[in-house]
């Protein structure tokens, strides 16, 4: 028995110690020193966890003093075996830290009161090593010491800088270079994600082996992808969900030609009734109450660059019973402006001359944005990348109708007809599988699907990463 016990002890050592450092043993000393400098011991208010987390800056243009901020979480178990997943929030101008990590799919969610942080039982780092990036500069904690950088932002420079970030991040974390790599995001990430994927794809063809990125696919939620279909879907969704009258719908259809980049003032005048909805309901989830005692401004350049305001709301009890707190944005704003939080995250090291916010005004200087990223998505499908789109069906901003119209524009062959998928014994939504693309709806979820359907969002990402169909029967 003594010999058996000895070998058992050796096995335990291998599993629990050697296994835990497996992903670190290939790291050269200089990279390991950078990792240790970015290691986050604990952020204020967080519960204890067993996985490592890192945060800090990666320089993307040394001459300009331009650096992007990241927050990285190793997978909760066997990180050396799990893929790497990058998450990008949209806007343009909204923080992946402030939204994706702190409100949606990260391990640490902000909340009102003490403790300020709660653990997310459905965090996506149960399925993958999870990387959040604030992009472009001027968003969240990302910055540039060259003022002109903040005045010439757009889709192209965002994709270029994000690619440079990844190349340099992999130099700091080389143990993840061989992992399968996936992109994910929501909203204006319908531009960010395919554009970054295209840069990676193109650069992989000509770069040195040590800069090769092992990109396998991407997944986008409620993505702003095609101007014409997104606008038509936006209008039709508002009408079909009884938010505008028959007369207003007919007027918009008559006076708006969204095949034009700018359909003109006559169209914008017709759109007034639908735009006014943003003043009276939460268009990001049309069945949720507004945030009480707050006046929150969101960046939504996707909708004609207008500012969308959520005014004072009522019925705090209803808000809490739904399990959805539309005031999360205010909690995040308070939390990430704390000095002790910034110090723990190695953030704001240059004393940025403005307070941290969930969304910035970088979109006011946005210089380029194509009307559609569909040609890029088609190119990526043809290149063999895995492509999934999902849509919360109570989002009124980039609604499910928009995404369906957009996919139809691709003209892909259907290989598995529209049918329900299940989360245990309940219908989680519906799905259609095309030749090269999977489309999934999420029943009862708004614009930020992981907020409204955390368990099902994790189920979706698990099946996406495994390249498996969602369950078609109760289980």
XYZ file of C-alpha atoms in Angstrom:
475
model
C 0.000 0.000 0.000
C 2.944 2.280 0.658
C 4.049 2.033 -2.977
C 0.505 2.727 -4.210
C 0.299 5.762 -1.955
C 3.635 7.023 -3.308
C 2.527 6.776 -6.944
C -0.818 8.353 -6.069
C 1.032 11.277 -4.463
C 3.176 11.690 -7.581
C 0.034 11.677 -9.762
C -1.602 14.315 -7.554
C 1.518 16.496 -7.781
C 1.462 16.229 -11.579
C -2.222 17.064 -11.884
C -2.444 19.876 -9.380
C 0.991 21.483 -9.658
C 2.626 20.583 -12.939
C -0.711 20.869 -14.765
C -1.274 24.336 -13.317
C 2.060 25.610 -14.652
C 1.950 23.738 -17.961
C 0.896 26.837 -19.824
C 3.684 28.896 -18.227
C 6.691 26.631 -18.783
C 7.199 27.840 -22.375
C 7.385 31.490 -21.339
C 10.793 33.185 -21.721
C 12.007 35.152 -18.660
C 11.329 38.615 -20.121
C 7.722 37.726 -21.012
C 7.212 36.054 -17.642
C 8.384 39.247 -15.925
C 5.822 41.258 -17.924
C 3.105 38.796 -16.996
C 3.984 39.011 -13.318
C 3.847 42.809 -13.526
C 0.295 42.561 -14.953
C -0.875 39.908 -12.487
C -3.910 41.126 -10.557
C -3.926 39.782 -7.021
C -7.464 40.907 -6.287
C -9.761 43.797 -7.142
C -11.653 45.565 -4.334
C -14.758 43.687 -3.264
C -14.171 40.578 -5.367
C -14.841 37.079 -4.017
C -11.928 34.611 -3.843
C -11.189 32.659 -7.038
C -8.644 30.016 -8.037
C -7.895 31.218 -11.571
C -5.323 33.889 -12.420
C -6.207 37.280 -13.866
C -4.022 39.879 -15.551
C -4.614 43.495 -16.559
C -2.574 46.306 -18.011
C -1.453 48.041 -21.164
C -0.052 46.852 -24.469
C 1.608 49.497 -26.624
C 0.368 49.657 -30.230
C 2.307 52.746 -31.336
C 5.354 53.619 -29.274
C 6.084 56.881 -31.116
C 2.584 58.204 -30.381
C 2.433 56.854 -26.842
C -0.628 54.832 -27.843
C -1.637 51.870 -25.687
C -4.709 49.652 -25.355
C -5.948 48.346 -22.022
C -6.821 44.678 -21.510
C -8.149 42.439 -18.751
C -7.468 38.727 -19.113
C -8.853 35.773 -17.162
C -7.472 32.287 -17.386
C -10.101 29.568 -17.720
C -11.477 28.355 -14.414
C -10.128 24.870 -15.133
C -7.325 23.525 -17.357
C -6.479 26.830 -19.061
C -3.688 25.132 -21.009
C -6.344 23.000 -22.769
C -8.975 25.678 -23.426
C -9.228 28.034 -26.426
C -8.658 31.784 -26.180
C -11.645 34.078 -26.730
C -11.444 37.850 -27.287
C -14.510 39.970 -26.459
C -15.177 43.399 -28.003
C -18.023 45.740 -27.108
C -19.379 48.170 -29.657
C -20.626 51.744 -29.669
C -18.333 52.681 -31.280
C -16.828 53.934 -28.055
C -18.083 51.539 -25.376
C -15.786 49.737 -22.956
C -15.420 45.971 -23.106
C -14.310 46.168 -19.472
C -17.299 48.241 -18.365
C -19.881 46.230 -20.292
C -18.639 42.778 -21.312
C -16.625 42.017 -18.202
C -18.447 43.926 -15.486
C -22.055 43.548 -16.617
C -22.365 40.617 -18.993
C -20.076 37.625 -19.359
C -17.007 38.213 -17.219
C -16.342 36.494 -13.893
C -16.801 39.689 -11.843
C -20.064 41.610 -12.112
C -20.556 45.032 -10.535
C -23.478 45.535 -8.203
C -24.923 48.166 -5.907
C -23.790 48.129 -2.287
C -21.164 46.028 -0.521
C -19.549 43.872 -1.723
C -19.371 45.776 -4.963
C -18.469 42.659 -6.957
C -20.253 39.331 -7.262
C -19.046 36.209 -9.013
C -20.817 35.347 -12.245
C -21.704 31.660 -12.101
C -22.121 31.675 -15.870
C -18.902 33.474 -16.702
C -17.538 32.564 -20.092
C -14.119 31.762 -18.661
C -15.655 28.473 -17.579
C -15.481 27.666 -21.309
C -12.390 29.549 -22.512
C -9.489 31.752 -21.561
C -11.178 35.126 -21.734
C -9.614 38.384 -22.968
C -11.346 41.781 -22.844
C -9.985 44.729 -24.832
C -10.870 48.419 -24.661
C -10.593 49.597 -28.261
C -9.949 52.047 -29.857
C -7.871 54.576 -27.897
C -10.052 56.984 -25.962
C -12.310 54.131 -24.854
C -12.235 53.030 -21.224
C -8.661 53.090 -19.950
C -7.035 52.952 -23.404
C -5.179 56.132 -24.315
C -2.838 57.975 -26.653
C -0.434 60.771 -25.779
C -0.934 62.144 -29.297
C -4.104 64.239 -29.413
C -4.564 63.822 -33.156
C -5.045 60.063 -32.619
C -8.334 60.826 -30.877
C -9.475 63.004 -33.766
C -8.951 60.502 -36.589
C -10.594 57.316 -35.384
C -12.563 54.882 -37.511
C -13.044 51.260 -38.454
C -9.712 50.845 -40.250
C -7.448 52.214 -37.509
C -9.446 50.298 -34.886
C -8.850 46.997 -36.701
C -5.181 47.828 -37.306
C -4.512 48.768 -33.672
C -6.421 45.742 -32.366
C -4.300 43.498 -34.567
C -1.098 45.136 -33.327
C -2.354 44.669 -29.785
C -2.857 40.941 -30.388
C 0.576 40.455 -31.926
C 2.202 42.182 -28.942
C -0.080 40.505 -26.389
C 0.921 37.074 -27.691
C 4.572 38.079 -27.228
C 3.743 38.763 -23.588
C 1.670 35.571 -23.259
C 3.336 33.180 -25.723
C 1.877 30.132 -23.977
C -1.448 30.944 -25.677
C -0.149 31.320 -29.243
C -0.858 27.712 -30.129
C -4.384 27.768 -28.689
C -7.398 27.970 -30.975
C -8.338 31.658 -31.066
C -11.832 33.101 -31.501
C -13.308 36.600 -31.710
C -16.598 37.633 -30.118
C -18.572 40.791 -29.445
C -21.887 42.548 -29.782
C -23.557 45.562 -31.398
C -20.992 47.638 -33.353
C -18.705 44.631 -33.007
C -20.619 43.644 -36.144
C -17.977 45.914 -37.673
C -15.089 45.388 -35.239
C -15.069 41.578 -35.250
C -15.169 40.761 -38.989
C -12.805 43.639 -39.786
C -10.260 42.404 -37.227
C -10.723 38.834 -38.465
C -9.986 39.998 -42.009
C -6.782 41.759 -40.935
C -5.663 38.622 -39.098
C -6.503 36.445 -42.096
C -4.619 38.703 -44.509
C -1.603 39.216 -42.234
C -1.337 35.489 -41.526
C -0.630 34.955 -45.225
C 2.457 37.149 -45.182
C 3.662 37.352 -41.579
C 6.491 35.483 -39.925
C 5.585 32.257 -38.166
C 6.130 33.784 -34.717
C 3.414 36.402 -35.438
C 0.870 33.919 -36.832
C -2.493 34.053 -35.018
C -4.413 30.779 -34.863
C -7.826 32.271 -35.699
C -10.623 29.697 -36.043
C -13.823 31.746 -36.108
C -16.029 34.432 -34.582
C -19.423 34.966 -32.982
C -21.406 38.236 -32.856
C -24.488 39.137 -30.827
C -27.126 41.615 -32.076
C -24.554 42.909 -34.525
C -24.755 46.156 -36.478
C -23.661 44.751 -39.857
C -25.555 46.236 -42.802
C -27.010 49.752 -42.855
C -29.928 48.994 -45.186
C -31.171 45.816 -43.533
C -30.445 47.027 -40.001
C -32.549 50.156 -40.522
C -35.382 48.321 -42.245
C -35.383 45.709 -39.496
C -35.334 48.434 -36.849
C -38.442 50.066 -38.329
C -40.332 46.825 -38.919
C -39.562 45.540 -35.430
C -40.923 48.731 -33.812
C -44.120 48.430 -35.827
C -44.572 44.680 -35.339
C -44.094 45.100 -31.578
C -46.746 47.824 -31.334
C -44.375 50.703 -30.611
C -45.333 52.861 -33.607
C -48.622 53.250 -35.450
C -49.593 51.834 -38.812
C -49.526 55.381 -40.175
C -45.985 56.065 -38.932
C -44.771 52.766 -40.346
C -46.283 53.525 -43.759
C -44.813 57.029 -43.711
C -41.303 55.761 -42.950
C -41.547 53.064 -45.621
C -42.720 55.655 -48.122
C -40.103 58.320 -47.407
C -37.002 56.333 -46.411
C -34.761 54.573 -48.882
C -32.160 52.916 -46.675
C -30.209 51.640 -49.647
C -28.818 55.196 -49.550
C -26.156 56.017 -46.941
C -28.081 59.207 -46.169
C -31.757 58.918 -47.087
C -32.268 62.646 -46.464
C -34.130 64.990 -44.167
C -37.549 63.894 -45.382
C -36.729 60.429 -44.042
C -35.362 61.676 -40.724
C -38.520 63.720 -40.200
C -40.612 60.598 -40.800
C -38.445 58.734 -38.270
C -39.278 61.106 -35.392
C -41.958 58.837 -33.821
C -39.593 55.882 -33.688
C -36.658 57.957 -32.436
C -38.836 59.377 -29.663
C -39.205 55.856 -28.259
C -35.714 56.157 -26.777
C -37.025 58.854 -24.424
C -39.793 56.738 -22.917
C -38.745 53.058 -22.934
C -35.566 50.978 -22.736
C -35.055 50.138 -26.392
C -32.205 47.782 -25.465
C -34.853 45.512 -23.958
C -38.317 46.738 -24.839
C -39.997 44.889 -21.953
C -37.680 46.122 -19.196
C -38.389 49.166 -17.015
C -36.142 52.198 -17.133
C -33.466 52.865 -14.558
C -35.025 54.733 -11.615
C -33.391 57.945 -10.402
C -30.795 57.972 -13.178
C -30.257 59.853 -16.408
C -28.019 57.606 -18.474
C -26.698 58.484 -21.905
C -25.646 55.694 -24.236
C -23.449 55.873 -27.316
C -25.373 54.642 -30.337
C -23.858 56.135 -33.441
C -25.324 53.090 -35.166
C -28.617 54.975 -35.158
C -27.778 58.095 -37.130
C -25.227 59.166 -34.490
C -27.959 60.396 -32.196
C -27.597 60.345 -28.422
C -30.048 57.966 -26.808
C -31.278 58.878 -23.352
C -32.966 56.767 -20.723
C -35.044 59.132 -18.623
C -36.252 58.755 -15.048
C -38.189 55.545 -14.583
C -40.578 54.065 -12.059
C -41.444 50.728 -10.558
C -38.219 49.771 -8.807
C -39.894 46.585 -7.537
C -40.622 45.401 -11.062
C -36.997 46.053 -12.041
C -35.651 43.922 -9.191
C -38.144 41.100 -9.645
C -37.032 40.750 -13.248
C -33.476 40.137 -12.087
C -32.258 42.822 -14.485
C -30.708 46.016 -13.220
C -30.725 48.698 -15.924
C -28.618 50.826 -13.556
C -25.575 48.564 -13.955
C -23.976 51.227 -16.116
C -24.058 53.621 -13.153
C -22.566 50.998 -10.811
C -19.726 50.393 -13.272
C -19.083 54.126 -13.639
C -18.760 54.518 -9.881
C -16.594 51.428 -9.412
C -14.022 51.965 -12.160
C -13.443 55.595 -11.176
C -12.183 54.501 -7.754
C -8.440 54.944 -7.307
C -8.023 51.648 -5.455
C -9.734 49.800 -8.319
C -7.540 51.466 -10.929
C -4.402 50.666 -8.934
C -5.421 47.017 -8.582
C -5.908 46.796 -12.365
C -2.708 48.694 -13.213
C -4.968 51.146 -15.044
C -4.831 54.902 -15.658
C -1.082 54.950 -15.119
C -0.765 58.174 -17.152
C -3.522 60.023 -15.244
C -5.935 60.344 -18.165
C -7.440 63.883 -18.008
C -11.059 62.722 -17.978
C -13.079 60.344 -15.803
C -13.556 56.720 -16.832
C -16.924 56.034 -18.451
C -18.738 53.069 -19.914
C -18.928 54.824 -23.287
C -16.821 57.670 -24.652
C -17.497 60.275 -27.327
C -14.909 58.924 -29.787
C -17.717 58.287 -32.276
C -18.065 62.042 -32.778
C -14.785 61.953 -34.709
C -15.389 58.643 -36.514
C -13.850 58.996 -39.953
C -14.698 55.749 -41.744
C -17.347 53.060 -41.502
C -18.591 51.048 -44.463
C -22.345 50.742 -44.896
C -21.971 46.958 -44.726
C -19.510 44.378 -43.451
C -21.313 41.614 -45.351
C -18.625 41.397 -48.066
C -16.040 40.897 -45.332
C -18.156 38.251 -43.601
C -18.643 36.434 -46.923
C -14.872 36.463 -47.476
C -14.316 34.990 -44.010
C -16.952 32.293 -44.550
C -15.285 31.363 -47.830
C -11.953 31.162 -45.993
C -13.407 28.435 -43.777
C -13.798 30.365 -40.514
C -16.577 29.315 -38.158
C -19.235 32.052 -38.097
C -22.141 32.319 -35.649
C -24.585 35.187 -35.191
C -26.992 35.341 -32.263
C -29.798 37.748 -31.495
C -31.741 38.541 -28.341
C -35.311 38.871 -29.541
C -36.423 41.738 -27.254
C -33.724 44.138 -28.461
C -35.272 47.121 -30.227
C -31.963 48.726 -31.249
C -30.446 46.057 -33.487
C -33.408 43.698 -33.473
C -33.772 40.131 -34.620
C -35.563 41.331 -37.760
C -32.470 43.286 -38.775
C -30.209 40.271 -38.375
C -32.587 38.016 -40.318
C -32.801 40.515 -43.197
C -29.010 40.832 -43.119
C -28.383 37.078 -43.288
C -30.895 36.710 -46.114
C -28.814 39.206 -48.081
C -25.910 36.726 -48.042
C -27.973 34.194 -49.997
C -26.548 31.178 -48.174
C -28.001 27.704 -48.585
C -29.945 26.448 -45.540
C -28.638 23.105 -44.283
C -30.821 22.864 -41.143
C -34.223 24.529 -41.132
C -35.465 27.041 -38.543
C -36.232 25.080 -35.373
C -36.285 25.518 -31.587
C -33.243 24.844 -29.435
C -33.501 23.921 -25.779
C -31.999 24.905 -22.473
C -32.955 21.912 -20.333
C -36.749 21.616 -20.663
C -37.415 25.116 -21.990
C -37.121 26.558 -25.476
C -34.044 28.783 -25.402
C -34.741 30.282 -28.802
C -34.643 29.239 -32.439
C -31.792 28.413 -34.797
C -31.071 28.069 -38.497
C -27.891 26.560 -39.872
C -26.660 27.794 -43.238
C -23.778 26.644 -45.374
C -21.023 28.488 -43.504
C -23.050 30.313 -40.849
C -25.204 29.490 -37.811
C -27.916 31.901 -36.638
C -29.358 31.618 -33.119
C -32.124 33.642 -31.455
C -32.335 33.980 -27.675
C -35.870 34.098 -26.339
C -36.630 37.023 -24.036
C -33.127 38.532 -24.176
C -32.277 42.122 -25.015
C -29.340 43.790 -26.726
C -26.774 42.524 -24.196
C -27.795 38.869 -24.261
C -25.564 37.655 -21.370
C -27.292 40.091 -18.989
C -30.757 38.756 -19.737
C -29.925 35.112 -20.402
C -26.621 34.317 -18.641
C -27.067 30.553 -18.561
C -28.182 30.317 -22.180
C -25.480 32.692 -23.396
C -22.884 30.422 -21.832
C -24.598 27.437 -23.462
C -24.324 29.177 -26.844
C -20.639 29.987 -26.444
C -19.899 26.441 -25.261
C -21.527 24.943 -28.354
C -19.912 27.508 -30.637
C -16.425 26.722 -29.341
C -17.080 22.990 -29.631
C -18.644 23.437 -33.097
C -21.751 21.557 -31.978
C -25.435 22.138 -32.689
C -27.543 23.408 -29.812
C -29.907 20.762 -28.357
C -32.999 20.265 -30.505
C -34.914 18.430 -27.781
C -35.512 18.980 -24.042
C -32.899 17.406 -21.795
